mmCIF file of C-alpha atoms in Angstrom:
data_model
loop_
_atom_site.group_PDB
_atom_site.id
_atom_site.type_symbol
_atom_site.label_atom_id
_atom_site.label_comp_id
_atom_site.label_asym_id
_atom_site.label_seq_id
_atom_site.Cartn_x
_atom_site.Cartn_y
_atom_site.Cartn_z
ATOM 1 C CA UNK A 1 -17.866 -61.436 4.202
ATOM 2 C CA UNK A 2 -14.137 -61.014 4.267
ATOM 3 C CA UNK A 3 -14.250 -59.409 0.844
ATOM 4 C CA UNK A 4 -17.064 -57.124 1.840
ATOM 5 C CA UNK A 5 -15.000 -56.007 4.769
ATOM 6 C CA UNK A 6 -11.993 -55.491 2.554
ATOM 7 C CA UNK A 7 -13.598 -53.425 -0.142
ATOM 8 C CA UNK A 8 -14.419 -50.309 1.908
ATOM 9 C CA UNK A 9 -10.982 -50.460 3.443
ATOM 10 C CA UNK A 10 -9.437 -50.190 0.000
ATOM 11 C CA UNK A 11 -11.394 -47.011 -0.528
ATOM 12 C CA UNK A 12 -10.374 -45.688 2.832
ATOM 13 C CA UNK A 13 -6.731 -45.990 1.871
ATOM 14 C CA UNK A 14 -7.294 -43.575 -0.947
ATOM 15 C CA UNK A 15 -9.587 -41.286 0.984
ATOM 16 C CA UNK A 16 -8.729 -41.569 4.585
ATOM 17 C CA UNK A 17 -10.294 -38.324 5.492
ATOM 18 C CA UNK A 18 -12.224 -35.296 4.497
ATOM 19 C CA UNK A 19 -15.668 -34.779 5.810
ATOM 20 C CA UNK A 20 -17.336 -34.312 2.421
ATOM 21 C CA UNK A 21 -15.833 -37.597 1.341
ATOM 22 C CA UNK A 22 -17.206 -39.454 4.328
ATOM 23 C CA UNK A 23 -20.481 -37.726 3.715
ATOM 24 C CA UNK A 24 -20.739 -39.117 0.248
ATOM 25 C CA UNK A 25 -19.478 -42.523 1.211
ATOM 26 C CA UNK A 26 -22.285 -43.397 3.551
ATOM 27 C CA UNK A 27 -25.018 -44.272 1.012
ATOM 28 C CA UNK A 28 -22.734 -46.437 -1.136
ATOM 29 C CA UNK A 29 -20.588 -47.910 1.541
ATOM 30 C CA UNK A 30 -19.584 -51.200 -0.033
ATOM 31 C CA UNK A 31 -19.426 -49.933 -3.616
ATOM 32 C CA UNK A 32 -16.131 -49.900 -5.453
ATOM 33 C CA UNK A 33 -14.738 -46.481 -6.469
ATOM 34 C CA UNK A 34 -16.414 -45.276 -9.628
ATOM 35 C CA UNK A 35 -14.626 -44.759 -12.878
ATOM 36 C CA UNK A 36 -14.525 -40.987 -12.706
ATOM 37 C CA UNK A 37 -13.079 -41.040 -9.233
ATOM 38 C CA UNK A 38 -10.279 -43.355 -10.253
ATOM 39 C CA UNK A 39 -9.599 -41.145 -13.258
ATOM 40 C CA UNK A 40 -9.509 -38.155 -10.982
ATOM 41 C CA UNK A 41 -7.036 -39.851 -8.676
ATOM 42 C CA UNK A 42 -4.793 -40.878 -11.555
ATOM 43 C CA UNK A 43 -4.869 -37.398 -13.071
ATOM 44 C CA UNK A 44 -4.115 -35.866 -9.691
ATOM 45 C CA UNK A 45 -1.155 -38.162 -9.108
ATOM 46 C CA UNK A 46 0.296 -37.582 -12.572
ATOM 47 C CA UNK A 47 0.043 -33.825 -12.492
ATOM 48 C CA UNK A 48 0.970 -33.400 -8.846
ATOM 49 C CA UNK A 49 4.054 -35.463 -9.606
ATOM 50 C CA UNK A 50 4.816 -33.274 -12.614
ATOM 51 C CA UNK A 51 4.388 -30.194 -10.437
ATOM 52 C CA UNK A 52 6.809 -31.400 -7.805
ATOM 53 C CA UNK A 53 9.280 -32.674 -10.393
ATOM 54 C CA UNK A 54 9.205 -29.321 -12.175
ATOM 55 C CA UNK A 55 9.687 -27.395 -8.959
ATOM 56 C CA UNK A 56 12.615 -29.580 -7.904
ATOM 57 C CA UNK A 57 14.104 -29.303 -11.378
ATOM 58 C CA UNK A 58 13.831 -25.524 -11.082
ATOM 59 C CA UNK A 59 16.084 -25.719 -8.059
ATOM 60 C CA UNK A 60 18.564 -28.159 -9.552
ATOM 61 C CA UNK A 61 19.122 -26.538 -12.929
ATOM 62 C CA UNK A 62 21.930 -24.046 -13.065
ATOM 63 C CA UNK A 63 20.949 -22.344 -16.289
ATOM 64 C CA UNK A 64 18.060 -19.845 -15.954
ATOM 65 C CA UNK A 65 16.440 -20.903 -19.212
ATOM 66 C CA UNK A 66 16.100 -24.474 -17.920
ATOM 67 C CA UNK A 67 14.589 -23.170 -14.712
ATOM 68 C CA UNK A 68 12.113 -21.094 -16.726
ATOM 69 C CA UNK A 69 11.082 -24.112 -18.793
ATOM 70 C CA UNK A 70 10.531 -26.252 -15.707
ATOM 71 C CA UNK A 71 8.482 -23.438 -14.187
ATOM 72 C CA UNK A 72 6.299 -23.592 -17.302
ATOM 73 C CA UNK A 73 5.797 -27.308 -16.604
ATOM 74 C CA UNK A 74 4.770 -26.497 -13.029
ATOM 75 C CA UNK A 75 2.272 -23.866 -14.149
ATOM 76 C CA UNK A 76 0.716 -26.009 -16.862
ATOM 77 C CA UNK A 77 0.217 -28.930 -14.490
ATOM 78 C CA UNK A 78 -1.271 -26.554 -11.948
ATOM 79 C CA UNK A 79 -3.779 -25.586 -14.643
ATOM 80 C CA UNK A 80 -4.831 -29.238 -14.899
ATOM 81 C CA UNK A 81 -5.197 -29.391 -11.119
ATOM 82 C CA UNK A 82 -7.424 -26.302 -11.257
ATOM 83 C CA UNK A 83 -9.523 -28.108 -13.840
ATOM 84 C CA UNK A 84 -9.838 -31.064 -11.484
ATOM 85 C CA UNK A 85 -10.992 -28.666 -8.772
ATOM 86 C CA UNK A 86 -13.714 -27.316 -11.033
ATOM 87 C CA UNK A 87 -12.115 -23.964 -11.806
ATOM 88 C CA UNK A 88 -12.260 -23.988 -15.597
ATOM 89 C CA UNK A 89 -11.832 -20.263 -16.049
ATOM 90 C CA UNK A 90 -8.799 -20.157 -13.785
ATOM 91 C CA UNK A 91 -7.257 -23.118 -15.572
ATOM 92 C CA UNK A 92 -7.411 -21.294 -18.892
ATOM 93 C CA UNK A 93 -6.293 -18.036 -17.298
ATOM 94 C CA UNK A 94 -3.396 -19.876 -15.693
ATOM 95 C CA UNK A 95 -2.236 -21.155 -19.060
ATOM 96 C CA UNK A 96 -2.734 -17.857 -20.863
ATOM 97 C CA UNK A 97 -1.474 -15.462 -18.202
ATOM 98 C CA UNK A 98 1.112 -17.466 -16.303
ATOM 99 C CA UNK A 99 2.406 -20.144 -18.642
ATOM 100 C CA UNK A 100 1.919 -17.823 -21.600
ATOM 101 C CA UNK A 101 2.476 -14.164 -20.881
ATOM 102 C CA UNK A 102 4.550 -14.121 -17.707
ATOM 103 C CA UNK A 103 6.841 -16.960 -18.671
ATOM 104 C CA UNK A 104 7.368 -15.532 -22.137
ATOM 105 C CA UNK A 105 8.449 -12.355 -20.377
ATOM 106 C CA UNK A 106 10.875 -14.352 -18.236
ATOM 107 C CA UNK A 107 12.318 -16.271 -21.171
ATOM 108 C CA UNK A 108 12.565 -13.046 -23.125
ATOM 109 C CA UNK A 109 14.519 -11.335 -20.344
ATOM 110 C CA UNK A 110 16.797 -14.343 -19.901
ATOM 111 C CA UNK A 111 17.621 -14.238 -23.587
ATOM 112 C CA UNK A 112 17.869 -10.459 -23.701
ATOM 113 C CA UNK A 113 20.362 -10.332 -20.853
ATOM 114 C CA UNK A 114 22.189 -13.374 -22.186
ATOM 115 C CA UNK A 115 22.159 -14.851 -18.698
ATOM 116 C CA UNK A 116 24.642 -17.646 -18.373
ATOM 117 C CA UNK A 117 25.167 -20.396 -15.883
ATOM 118 C CA UNK A 118 25.006 -19.243 -12.300
ATOM 119 C CA UNK A 119 28.021 -19.746 -10.135
ATOM 120 C CA UNK A 120 26.896 -22.138 -7.498
ATOM 121 C CA UNK A 121 27.587 -21.241 -3.935
ATOM 122 C CA UNK A 122 24.684 -23.297 -2.594
ATOM 123 C CA UNK A 123 23.679 -20.588 -0.205
ATOM 124 C CA UNK A 124 25.505 -18.661 2.431
ATOM 125 C CA UNK A 125 26.282 -19.986 5.875
ATOM 126 C CA UNK A 126 23.296 -18.134 7.285
ATOM 127 C CA UNK A 127 21.054 -19.878 4.770
ATOM 128 C CA UNK A 128 22.474 -23.260 5.780
ATOM 129 C CA UNK A 129 22.243 -22.653 9.503
ATOM 130 C CA UNK A 130 18.940 -20.850 9.716
ATOM 131 C CA UNK A 131 17.246 -20.917 6.348
ATOM 132 C CA UNK A 132 16.924 -24.597 5.632
ATOM 133 C CA UNK A 133 15.845 -25.626 9.140
ATOM 134 C CA UNK A 134 13.355 -22.773 9.015
ATOM 135 C CA UNK A 135 11.995 -24.042 5.699
ATOM 136 C CA UNK A 136 11.769 -27.568 7.080
ATOM 137 C CA UNK A 137 9.928 -26.253 10.114
ATOM 138 C CA UNK A 138 7.602 -24.239 7.875
ATOM 139 C CA UNK A 139 6.827 -27.273 5.740
ATOM 140 C CA UNK A 140 6.247 -29.485 8.793
ATOM 141 C CA UNK A 141 4.056 -26.852 10.393
ATOM 142 C CA UNK A 142 1.939 -26.419 7.274
ATOM 143 C CA UNK A 143 1.600 -30.177 6.831
ATOM 144 C CA UNK A 144 0.640 -30.650 10.462
ATOM 145 C CA UNK A 145 -1.968 -27.928 10.353
ATOM 146 C CA UNK A 146 -3.407 -29.232 7.087
ATOM 147 C CA UNK A 147 -3.596 -32.817 8.264
ATOM 148 C CA UNK A 148 -4.998 -31.735 11.616
ATOM 149 C CA UNK A 149 -7.758 -29.657 10.070
ATOM 150 C CA UNK A 150 -8.503 -31.487 6.837
ATOM 151 C CA UNK A 151 -7.164 -34.937 7.450
ATOM 152 C CA UNK A 152 -8.863 -35.974 10.619
ATOM 153 C CA UNK A 153 -12.294 -35.191 9.350
ATOM 154 C CA UNK A 154 -15.380 -33.631 10.797
ATOM 155 C CA UNK A 155 -14.579 -34.335 14.407
ATOM 156 C CA UNK A 156 -11.742 -31.866 14.287
ATOM 157 C CA UNK A 157 -13.758 -29.113 12.690
ATOM 158 C CA UNK A 158 -15.507 -26.894 15.139
ATOM 159 C CA UNK A 159 -19.227 -27.588 15.334
ATOM 160 C CA UNK A 160 -20.084 -24.176 13.901
ATOM 161 C CA UNK A 161 -17.619 -24.615 11.045
ATOM 162 C CA UNK A 162 -18.980 -28.063 10.174
ATOM 163 C CA UNK A 163 -22.559 -26.796 10.238
ATOM 164 C CA UNK A 164 -21.599 -23.872 8.023
ATOM 165 C CA UNK A 165 -19.979 -26.237 5.560
ATOM 166 C CA UNK A 166 -23.004 -28.512 5.300
ATOM 167 C CA UNK A 167 -25.219 -25.459 4.856
ATOM 168 C CA UNK A 168 -22.958 -24.225 2.092
ATOM 169 C CA UNK A 169 -22.969 -27.638 0.421
ATOM 170 C CA UNK A 170 -26.736 -27.935 0.426
ATOM 171 C CA UNK A 171 -27.069 -24.398 -0.906
ATOM 172 C CA UNK A 172 -24.601 -25.124 -3.674
ATOM 173 C CA UNK A 173 -26.447 -28.312 -4.549
ATOM 174 C CA UNK A 174 -29.700 -26.391 -4.739
ATOM 175 C CA UNK A 175 -28.535 -23.817 -7.277
ATOM 176 C CA UNK A 176 -26.369 -25.799 -9.611
ATOM 177 C CA UNK A 177 -25.441 -23.118 -12.095
ATOM 178 C CA UNK A 178 -22.254 -23.144 -14.081
ATOM 179 C CA UNK A 179 -19.108 -22.050 -12.350
ATOM 180 C CA UNK A 180 -18.239 -19.501 -14.994
ATOM 181 C CA UNK A 181 -21.638 -17.837 -14.667
ATOM 182 C CA UNK A 182 -21.249 -17.568 -10.904
ATOM 183 C CA UNK A 183 -17.728 -16.247 -11.288
ATOM 184 C CA UNK A 184 -18.701 -13.539 -13.736
ATOM 185 C CA UNK A 185 -21.720 -12.644 -11.642
ATOM 186 C CA UNK A 186 -19.522 -11.934 -8.640
ATOM 187 C CA UNK A 187 -16.656 -10.446 -10.603
ATOM 188 C CA UNK A 188 -18.635 -8.000 -12.688
ATOM 189 C CA UNK A 189 -21.366 -7.080 -10.210
ATOM 190 C CA UNK A 190 -20.104 -7.222 -6.662
ATOM 191 C CA UNK A 191 -16.424 -6.650 -7.374
ATOM 192 C CA UNK A 192 -16.640 -4.364 -10.376
ATOM 193 C CA UNK A 193 -14.684 -1.557 -8.737
ATOM 194 C CA UNK A 194 -11.684 -3.700 -7.708
ATOM 195 C CA UNK A 195 -11.708 -5.203 -11.197
ATOM 196 C CA UNK A 196 -11.490 -1.775 -12.805
ATOM 197 C CA UNK A 197 -8.855 -0.659 -10.316
ATOM 198 C CA UNK A 198 -6.832 -3.693 -11.383
ATOM 199 C CA UNK A 199 -6.816 -2.433 -14.942
ATOM 200 C CA UNK A 200 -5.450 0.901 -13.729
ATOM 201 C CA UNK A 201 -2.813 -1.006 -11.746
ATOM 202 C CA UNK A 202 -1.737 -2.903 -14.833
ATOM 203 C CA UNK A 203 -1.580 0.314 -16.845
ATOM 204 C CA UNK A 204 0.652 1.871 -14.188
ATOM 205 C CA UNK A 205 2.794 -1.267 -14.156
ATOM 206 C CA UNK A 206 3.245 -1.077 -17.919
ATOM 207 C CA UNK A 207 4.262 2.571 -17.717
ATOM 208 C CA UNK A 208 6.597 1.804 -14.831
ATOM 209 C CA UNK A 209 8.191 -1.048 -16.717
ATOM 210 C CA UNK A 210 8.770 1.146 -19.744
ATOM 211 C CA UNK A 211 10.277 3.921 -17.628
ATOM 212 C CA UNK A 212 12.500 1.525 -15.695
ATOM 213 C CA UNK A 213 13.767 -0.420 -18.653
ATOM 214 C CA UNK A 214 14.311 2.617 -20.843
ATOM 215 C CA UNK A 215 17.883 3.088 -21.841
ATOM 216 C CA UNK A 216 19.371 6.192 -20.258
ATOM 217 C CA UNK A 217 22.550 7.904 -21.291
ATOM 218 C CA UNK A 218 25.669 7.147 -19.359
ATOM 219 C CA UNK A 219 25.347 3.437 -18.735
ATOM 220 C CA UNK A 220 26.595 2.277 -22.068
ATOM 221 C CA UNK A 221 29.949 1.060 -20.701
ATOM 222 C CA UNK A 222 28.320 -1.562 -18.474
ATOM 223 C CA UNK A 223 26.492 -3.075 -21.416
ATOM 224 C CA UNK A 224 29.673 -3.028 -23.435
ATOM 225 C CA UNK A 225 31.496 -4.846 -20.665
ATOM 226 C CA UNK A 226 29.016 -7.709 -20.644
ATOM 227 C CA UNK A 227 29.038 -7.934 -24.389
ATOM 228 C CA UNK A 228 32.794 -8.313 -24.240
ATOM 229 C CA UNK A 229 32.507 -10.897 -21.467
ATOM 230 C CA UNK B 1 -18.200 -30.045 -12.712
ATOM 231 C CA UNK B 2 -20.254 -32.286 -10.505
ATOM 232 C CA UNK B 3 -19.572 -35.079 -12.999
ATOM 233 C CA UNK B 4 -16.089 -35.213 -11.534
ATOM 234 C CA UNK B 5 -17.070 -36.498 -8.133
ATOM 235 C CA UNK B 6 -14.306 -35.480 -5.811
ATOM 236 C CA UNK B 7 -12.680 -38.428 -4.152
ATOM 237 C CA UNK B 8 -9.104 -37.274 -3.844
ATOM 238 C CA UNK B 9 -8.781 -35.870 -0.343
ATOM 239 C CA UNK B 10 -8.491 -32.135 -0.470
ATOM 240 C CA UNK B 11 -5.665 -32.354 2.052
ATOM 241 C CA UNK B 12 -3.497 -33.776 -0.738
ATOM 242 C CA UNK B 13 -3.978 -30.623 -2.762
ATOM 243 C CA UNK B 14 -3.121 -28.554 0.276
ATOM 244 C CA UNK B 15 -0.043 -30.638 1.003
ATOM 245 C CA UNK B 16 1.064 -30.234 -2.611
ATOM 246 C CA UNK B 17 0.567 -26.510 -2.227
ATOM 247 C CA UNK B 18 2.640 -26.469 0.960
ATOM 248 C CA UNK B 19 5.382 -28.486 -0.727
ATOM 249 C CA UNK B 20 5.480 -26.123 -3.701
ATOM 250 C CA UNK B 21 5.625 -23.155 -1.359
ATOM 251 C CA UNK B 22 8.502 -24.684 0.588
ATOM 252 C CA UNK B 23 10.349 -25.445 -2.654
ATOM 253 C CA UNK B 24 9.839 -21.821 -3.649
ATOM 254 C CA UNK B 25 11.332 -20.659 -0.357
ATOM 255 C CA UNK B 26 14.291 -22.991 -0.834
ATOM 256 C CA UNK B 27 14.778 -21.652 -4.351
ATOM 257 C CA UNK B 28 14.671 -18.127 -3.049
ATOM 258 C CA UNK B 29 17.420 -18.974 -0.567
ATOM 259 C CA UNK B 30 19.590 -21.185 -2.738
ATOM 260 C CA UNK B 31 19.526 -19.727 -6.217
ATOM 261 C CA UNK B 32 22.200 -17.181 -7.021
ATOM 262 C CA UNK B 33 20.748 -15.823 -10.217
ATOM 263 C CA UNK B 34 18.475 -12.806 -9.894
ATOM 264 C CA UNK B 35 16.013 -14.078 -12.520
ATOM 265 C CA UNK B 36 15.782 -17.514 -10.916
ATOM 266 C CA UNK B 37 15.167 -15.946 -7.522
ATOM 267 C CA UNK B 38 12.309 -14.061 -9.123
ATOM 268 C CA UNK B 39 10.998 -17.311 -10.599
ATOM 269 C CA UNK B 40 10.960 -18.816 -7.113
ATOM 270 C CA UNK B 41 8.691 -15.979 -6.008
ATOM 271 C CA UNK B 42 6.340 -16.836 -8.865
ATOM 272 C CA UNK B 43 6.415 -20.465 -7.706
ATOM 273 C CA UNK B 44 5.350 -19.402 -4.212
ATOM 274 C CA UNK B 45 2.514 -17.311 -5.652
ATOM 275 C CA UNK B 46 1.327 -20.310 -7.638
ATOM 276 C CA UNK B 47 1.422 -22.523 -4.566
ATOM 277 C CA UNK B 48 -0.774 -20.093 -2.664
ATOM 278 C CA UNK B 49 -3.137 -19.912 -5.637
ATOM 279 C CA UNK B 50 -3.534 -23.682 -5.526
ATOM 280 C CA UNK B 51 -4.646 -23.611 -1.917
ATOM 281 C CA UNK B 52 -7.047 -20.758 -2.709
ATOM 282 C CA UNK B 53 -8.671 -22.860 -5.427
ATOM 283 C CA UNK B 54 -8.786 -25.887 -3.136
ATOM 284 C CA UNK B 55 -10.584 -23.972 -0.422
ATOM 285 C CA UNK B 56 -12.918 -22.440 -2.993
ATOM 286 C CA UNK B 57 -13.816 -25.979 -4.019
ATOM 287 C CA UNK B 58 -14.285 -27.169 -0.475
ATOM 288 C CA UNK B 59 -16.551 -24.313 0.557
ATOM 289 C CA UNK B 60 -18.255 -23.889 -2.822
ATOM 290 C CA UNK B 61 -17.268 -20.253 -2.564
ATOM 291 C CA UNK B 62 -16.553 -18.632 -5.894
ATOM 292 C CA UNK B 63 -14.820 -15.730 -4.193
ATOM 293 C CA UNK B 64 -11.776 -17.879 -3.604
ATOM 294 C CA UNK B 65 -11.390 -18.232 -7.338
ATOM 295 C CA UNK B 66 -11.784 -14.502 -7.767
ATOM 296 C CA UNK B 67 -8.954 -14.021 -5.310
ATOM 297 C CA UNK B 68 -6.800 -16.200 -7.541
ATOM 298 C CA UNK B 69 -7.820 -14.106 -10.529
ATOM 299 C CA UNK B 70 -6.692 -10.926 -8.804
ATOM 300 C CA UNK B 71 -3.474 -12.575 -7.655
ATOM 301 C CA UNK B 72 -2.777 -13.486 -11.281
ATOM 302 C CA UNK B 73 -3.358 -9.929 -12.421
ATOM 303 C CA UNK B 74 -1.137 -8.488 -9.707
ATOM 304 C CA UNK B 75 1.503 -11.112 -10.447
ATOM 305 C CA UNK B 76 1.471 -10.099 -14.099
ATOM 306 C CA UNK B 77 2.011 -6.462 -13.134
ATOM 307 C CA UNK B 78 4.629 -7.456 -10.583
ATOM 308 C CA UNK B 79 6.613 -9.556 -13.017
ATOM 309 C CA UNK B 80 6.565 -6.798 -15.630
ATOM 310 C CA UNK B 81 7.911 -4.246 -13.147
ATOM 311 C CA UNK B 82 10.310 -6.749 -11.574
ATOM 312 C CA UNK B 83 11.834 -7.775 -14.860
ATOM 313 C CA UNK B 84 12.193 -4.122 -15.835
ATOM 314 C CA UNK B 85 14.051 -3.552 -12.564
ATOM 315 C CA UNK B 86 16.240 -6.571 -13.323
ATOM 316 C CA UNK B 87 17.073 -5.121 -16.723
ATOM 317 C CA UNK B 88 17.922 -1.765 -15.125
ATOM 318 C CA UNK B 89 20.110 -3.466 -12.509
ATOM 319 C CA UNK B 90 21.842 -5.472 -15.198
ATOM 320 C CA UNK B 91 22.538 -2.275 -17.142
ATOM 321 C CA UNK B 92 24.106 -0.681 -14.084
ATOM 322 C CA UNK B 93 26.027 -3.673 -12.711
ATOM 323 C CA UNK B 94 26.540 -5.935 -15.707
ATOM 324 C CA UNK B 95 25.849 -8.963 -13.534
ATOM 325 C CA UNK B 96 22.906 -11.043 -12.397
ATOM 326 C CA UNK B 97 24.568 -12.734 -9.423
ATOM 327 C CA UNK B 98 22.753 -11.734 -6.265
ATOM 328 C CA UNK B 99 25.961 -11.916 -4.258
ATOM 329 C CA UNK B 100 27.349 -9.007 -6.226
ATOM 330 C CA UNK B 101 24.173 -6.949 -6.118
ATOM 331 C CA UNK B 102 24.337 -5.937 -2.507
ATOM 332 C CA UNK B 103 23.994 -2.171 -2.600
ATOM 333 C CA UNK B 104 20.911 -0.126 -3.282
ATOM 334 C CA UNK B 105 22.937 2.735 -4.698
ATOM 335 C CA UNK B 106 25.401 2.477 -7.497
#
C-alpha cells in the first residue's frame, strides 16, 4: 500500500502540473511512467541544458566567433526541442535557416571584418543600476505568470478557456492527420498571400543588403586604418 | 507525433523560453561588440519562437507554428540587412565597439 501511494507521487514530481497531463493521468493512475515519456524527459533535460549553457557561454565569451558558435549550439538544441513538441518542419527549418544560413552569415561577417576581442566594460552604470534589476524583474514576472497559468493546472484557467482547450483536444484527436499536411494546408491555402508577400520582403532585403554593403568611393581610408591596426 | 506522449510539463518549455529571452536581454545590455549585440537579438527571437511552438502544441493549433515560420523568414531578412548595416558602419568608423558608435551621422 505504501508503495502504491509512493508511485504516483514520483510521477507528480516530474509532472506537477499541466491540465492535459492530469487529464491523461487519470486512467492509469498507479502506472509507472512509460518508456517514451522518460525518454522525452531525458531529451528535454539534455537539450534544455545545452540551450542554457550555450546562451550563457554567448555572454561569457569575449571573442565574437566563440559567441557565434555557442549561438549555433543554442539553435540546434532548440531544433531538437521543436521536434519534441511535434513541430518537425520547424525543426528542420530551424537547422537550415537559423543554424545554417543566418549563422553562416554571422560567422562570415565576423571573419570579413576581422573582429577581435571586445574590450570589456561590463556595461555602463545605467545598465548596472537599471538594466540588470529590470531584467531580473522581467524574468521573475515571466516565470510567475507562466507558473500561475500553466503550473497550477486547470483550476487557474478560466472556465471558458479550459472548455475551449478540451474541445480543441478532442477535435485534434478526431482528425489525426500529419502535422506537415496541416501546416501546408494552412500555409498555402489560408495564408497564401502573406507567404508570397514574405518572398517580396526577402527580395527587398537582399537588394537592401547589397546596396548597403556596396563599397562606395571615399571610405577607403577607414578600411586601410583597420588593416593597419 | 502522438507516439511521443507529452509528459514534460509545458511550463518547463515556457520557463526555458523566458530564461533564454532574459539571457538575450542581458547580452544586449552587456556585450560591447556590435555583432554580438545583434546575436543577442537573434537569441531573443529564438526564445519567443520556442514559446510559440509550445503554445501551438498545447492548443493543437498549427497557426502557432506558421507564426514561427514567418518569424524565421523575417529574421533571415533582418539579419541580412542588419549585417549589411554593420559592414557599412565598420567601413565608416573602423570599429565595432558600440561605445564608439554613438552618432547617427558621420
